[in-house]
């Protein structure tokens, strides 16, 4: 007897996703970069590169360094700015039948509010992801993300200016991520996304210089996955809003780990660089796993961790 | 551009530490333009995690099989073993399955037909110049100035000669060709052909020296730059270089994988372009 296709559909803060897989911001450009390699409509959502009010040039080079099972980056949030995004990048995304989630950040509290306000007016933006967690620039929000009071303030302010679903992306560079997760939830976050990269450093032993011009960078890739799974597990326990899990997902089984600990959706980052169709493989793999396990709806899997 | 799962047709050491790999390239080999590159997935297990970018040395067609199958496209890359990734690649056997993304990036502008072209290659930097030479020799007179530290670094020169390219070799230690820097040869050639266009690829100090010479003489120059890359398609923004007009107050970066790897010299900010650390020499990932 042929198994019925399982339902992979989930809903995050009112955004309906056909499956729980989406790119992590900053690893997928503005979507168009990966259009030659995959059918973008197969994705649960498209999450775009972090936007600021004004265009941002980013950090000096070298900006990336490979480490064991990971990658350090200090791109510095290079982006075209919110207005150029709306004018030049959004028309491409508008044609794709997949929800668009726009990641953004501000240099100041006021800028956070202003970018949120401008994105509020755009019907094609299904939701926004508030970045308070970039480790590579002070203004990338990490100053907000590491202090629960400041996190609460910026989430509250953005909430006031925004009439769309609000996902808050948290940094793992804190002692207890559940504290910032609760602060974000109480201030009005509709969903939590965790984790962003872990601050790291690599040194060229011959030149004895840091391998990144910025000295430190954000570590991503499979090296961080166990940390991310642990933190997602903690955050799921701490908040009532849906959690999106991210950190080192390369294969379907990696995504399943996050779903089982309670993430309602996952983001795939570094894997996109290694295999541009990684997310398609992951979606297919999740479906195949559900069929194999006799799971008809992905919600049977989400949060099914046995302790 | 696409991600292709294909196989290794040959993989041989052609000089100490330098390898030449031919892979089957159905559907994409003949689409490659001079100066474009591939992102090569070294292996599906880890490490290394990231793909490695390689310039395309040449493309061609395998002869048609006797069973009537059409000729099959292939591409060749030349690479130097510098770290763990290229070390693993050097052990790939005929028939090994590989994944390549490409052809990627912007290649060389072929310029006006009929004008003199001078290609300057340093070591493995020779790679993108062969396809370029093949195109240019159709309509122009082409010279290759090839430099290396020793004779081991001088690659594939006879293949350029077969295209009808006049070649000049220099090595730092005089073990092959003229003793000294390739830029000395460039100065002499530009004395003779002051209206030539120059194309260069090689180590950063060589590229900078070529740029100084060309800028001083007002000679048009295109350079192919090597950069650390993660994605190869313009998404990660990890491979940027400083563009003309760059300053700390007003930074301006160009993406090597998408806006390059070939740039016209005037597109770039040459101050300290080559003084930044590149690939990690000590860790060999």
mmCIF file of C-alpha atoms in Angstrom, chain B residues 168-277:
data_model
loop_
_atom_site.group_PDB
_atom_site.id
_atom_site.type_symbol
_atom_site.label_atom_id
_atom_site.label_comp_id
_atom_site.label_asym_id
_atom_site.label_seq_id
_atom_site.Cartn_x
_atom_site.Cartn_y
_atom_site.Cartn_z
ATOM 1 C CA UNK B 168 58.758 33.997 -22.789
ATOM 2 C CA UNK B 169 59.733 32.267 -19.588
ATOM 3 C CA UNK B 170 61.483 33.743 -16.568
ATOM 4 C CA UNK B 171 62.322 32.152 -13.239
ATOM 5 C CA UNK B 172 63.641 33.744 -10.056
ATOM 6 C CA UNK B 173 66.485 31.223 -9.882
ATOM 7 C CA UNK B 174 67.182 31.020 -13.590
ATOM 8 C CA UNK B 175 66.442 27.303 -13.665
ATOM 9 C CA UNK B 176 64.306 27.800 -16.769
ATOM 10 C CA UNK B 177 64.244 30.700 -19.232
ATOM 11 C CA UNK B 178 65.529 34.079 -18.243
ATOM 12 C CA UNK B 179 66.675 34.674 -14.655
ATOM 13 C CA UNK B 180 64.624 37.347 -12.922
ATOM 14 C CA UNK B 181 61.082 38.628 -12.655
ATOM 15 C CA UNK B 182 58.435 38.340 -15.296
ATOM 16 C CA UNK B 183 57.862 42.083 -14.968
ATOM 17 C CA UNK B 184 61.295 42.745 -16.487
ATOM 18 C CA UNK B 185 60.141 40.886 -19.564
ATOM 19 C CA UNK B 186 56.899 42.854 -19.525
ATOM 20 C CA UNK B 187 58.792 46.161 -19.537
ATOM 21 C CA UNK B 188 60.762 45.098 -22.613
ATOM 22 C CA UNK B 189 57.701 43.884 -24.446
ATOM 23 C CA UNK B 190 55.811 47.077 -23.718
ATOM 24 C CA UNK B 191 58.766 49.063 -25.079
ATOM 25 C CA UNK B 192 58.277 47.152 -28.305
ATOM 26 C CA UNK B 193 54.454 47.075 -28.288
ATOM 27 C CA UNK B 194 53.355 50.223 -26.439
ATOM 28 C CA UNK B 195 49.759 49.873 -27.618
ATOM 29 C CA UNK B 196 49.289 46.335 -26.352
ATOM 30 C CA UNK B 197 46.592 45.257 -23.897
ATOM 31 C CA UNK B 198 47.734 43.286 -20.875
ATOM 32 C CA UNK B 199 45.984 40.421 -19.046
ATOM 33 C CA UNK B 200 47.482 39.121 -15.807
ATOM 34 C CA UNK B 201 46.916 36.409 -13.250
ATOM 35 C CA UNK B 202 49.321 35.258 -10.571
ATOM 36 C CA UNK B 203 50.540 35.995 -7.061
ATOM 37 C CA UNK B 204 49.434 39.348 -5.661
ATOM 38 C CA UNK B 205 52.918 40.960 -5.606
ATOM 39 C CA UNK B 206 53.287 40.119 -9.301
ATOM 40 C CA UNK B 207 49.850 41.491 -10.132
ATOM 41 C CA UNK B 208 50.614 44.700 -8.262
ATOM 42 C CA UNK B 209 53.924 45.136 -10.080
ATOM 43 C CA UNK B 210 52.172 44.565 -13.419
ATOM 44 C CA UNK B 211 49.538 47.106 -12.455
ATOM 45 C CA UNK B 212 52.176 49.734 -11.627
ATOM 46 C CA UNK B 213 53.872 49.240 -14.971
ATOM 47 C CA UNK B 214 50.619 49.350 -16.924
ATOM 48 C CA UNK B 215 49.308 52.369 -15.016
ATOM 49 C CA UNK B 216 52.563 54.297 -15.595
ATOM 50 C CA UNK B 217 52.364 53.634 -19.331
ATOM 51 C CA UNK B 218 48.624 54.000 -19.712
ATOM 52 C CA UNK B 219 48.289 50.423 -20.913
ATOM 53 C CA UNK B 220 44.887 48.734 -20.451
ATOM 54 C CA UNK B 221 45.079 45.883 -17.947
ATOM 55 C CA UNK B 222 42.686 43.174 -16.845
ATOM 56 C CA UNK B 223 43.539 41.040 -13.833
ATOM 57 C CA UNK B 224 42.074 37.803 -12.556
ATOM 58 C CA UNK B 225 42.199 37.764 -8.757
ATOM 59 C CA UNK B 226 42.362 34.856 -6.382
ATOM 60 C CA UNK B 227 40.088 35.239 -3.348
ATOM 61 C CA UNK B 228 38.784 33.227 -0.449
ATOM 62 C CA UNK B 229 35.237 32.229 -1.323
ATOM 63 C CA UNK B 230 32.467 30.388 0.455
ATOM 64 C CA UNK B 231 29.552 30.365 -1.986
ATOM 65 C CA UNK B 232 30.879 31.480 -5.394
ATOM 66 C CA UNK B 233 27.516 32.962 -6.392
ATOM 67 C CA UNK B 234 27.440 36.363 -4.684
ATOM 68 C CA UNK B 235 25.397 35.378 -1.638
ATOM 69 C CA UNK B 236 27.919 35.301 1.211
ATOM 70 C CA UNK B 237 29.900 38.451 0.310
ATOM 71 C CA UNK B 238 33.005 36.837 1.779
ATOM 72 C CA UNK B 239 35.241 37.332 -1.268
ATOM 73 C CA UNK B 240 35.042 41.080 -1.760
ATOM 74 C CA UNK B 241 37.974 43.271 -2.799
ATOM 75 C CA UNK B 242 38.353 47.027 -2.519
ATOM 76 C CA UNK B 243 36.913 48.864 -5.462
ATOM 77 C CA UNK B 244 38.146 52.171 -6.919
ATOM 78 C CA UNK B 245 37.220 55.077 -4.701
ATOM 79 C CA UNK B 246 37.356 52.952 -1.570
ATOM 80 C CA UNK B 247 38.190 54.701 1.684
ATOM 81 C CA UNK B 248 37.718 53.846 5.313
ATOM 82 C CA UNK B 249 35.129 56.568 5.604
ATOM 83 C CA UNK B 250 33.351 55.406 2.500
ATOM 84 C CA UNK B 251 34.138 51.741 1.914
ATOM 85 C CA UNK B 252 33.408 50.277 -1.478
ATOM 86 C CA UNK B 253 33.729 46.583 -2.131
ATOM 87 C CA UNK B 254 33.371 44.466 -5.246
ATOM 88 C CA UNK B 255 32.399 40.824 -5.070
ATOM 89 C CA UNK B 256 35.158 38.678 -6.620
ATOM 90 C CA UNK B 257 32.911 35.763 -7.458
ATOM 91 C CA UNK B 258 30.170 37.715 -9.172
ATOM 92 C CA UNK B 259 31.621 41.055 -10.269
ATOM 93 C CA UNK B 260 34.973 39.302 -10.902
ATOM 94 C CA UNK B 261 37.191 37.337 -10.685
ATOM 95 C CA UNK B 262 38.390 39.342 -13.691
ATOM 96 C CA UNK B 263 38.524 43.088 -13.163
ATOM 97 C CA UNK B 264 39.744 45.962 -15.258
ATOM 98 C CA UNK B 265 42.613 47.530 -13.306
ATOM 99 C CA UNK B 266 40.767 50.826 -12.975
ATOM 100 C CA UNK B 267 37.875 49.119 -11.164
ATOM 101 C CA UNK B 268 40.080 48.354 -8.151
ATOM 102 C CA UNK B 269 41.682 50.296 -5.331
ATOM 103 C CA UNK B 270 45.320 49.205 -5.515
ATOM 104 C CA UNK B 271 46.504 50.694 -2.244
ATOM 105 C CA UNK B 272 47.381 47.783 0.008
ATOM 106 C CA UNK B 273 45.311 45.446 -2.160
ATOM 107 C CA UNK B 274 47.916 42.725 -1.788
ATOM 108 C CA UNK B 275 48.884 43.265 1.818
ATOM 109 C CA UNK B 276 46.030 41.433 3.370
ATOM 110 C CA UNK B 277 46.512 37.878 4.566
#
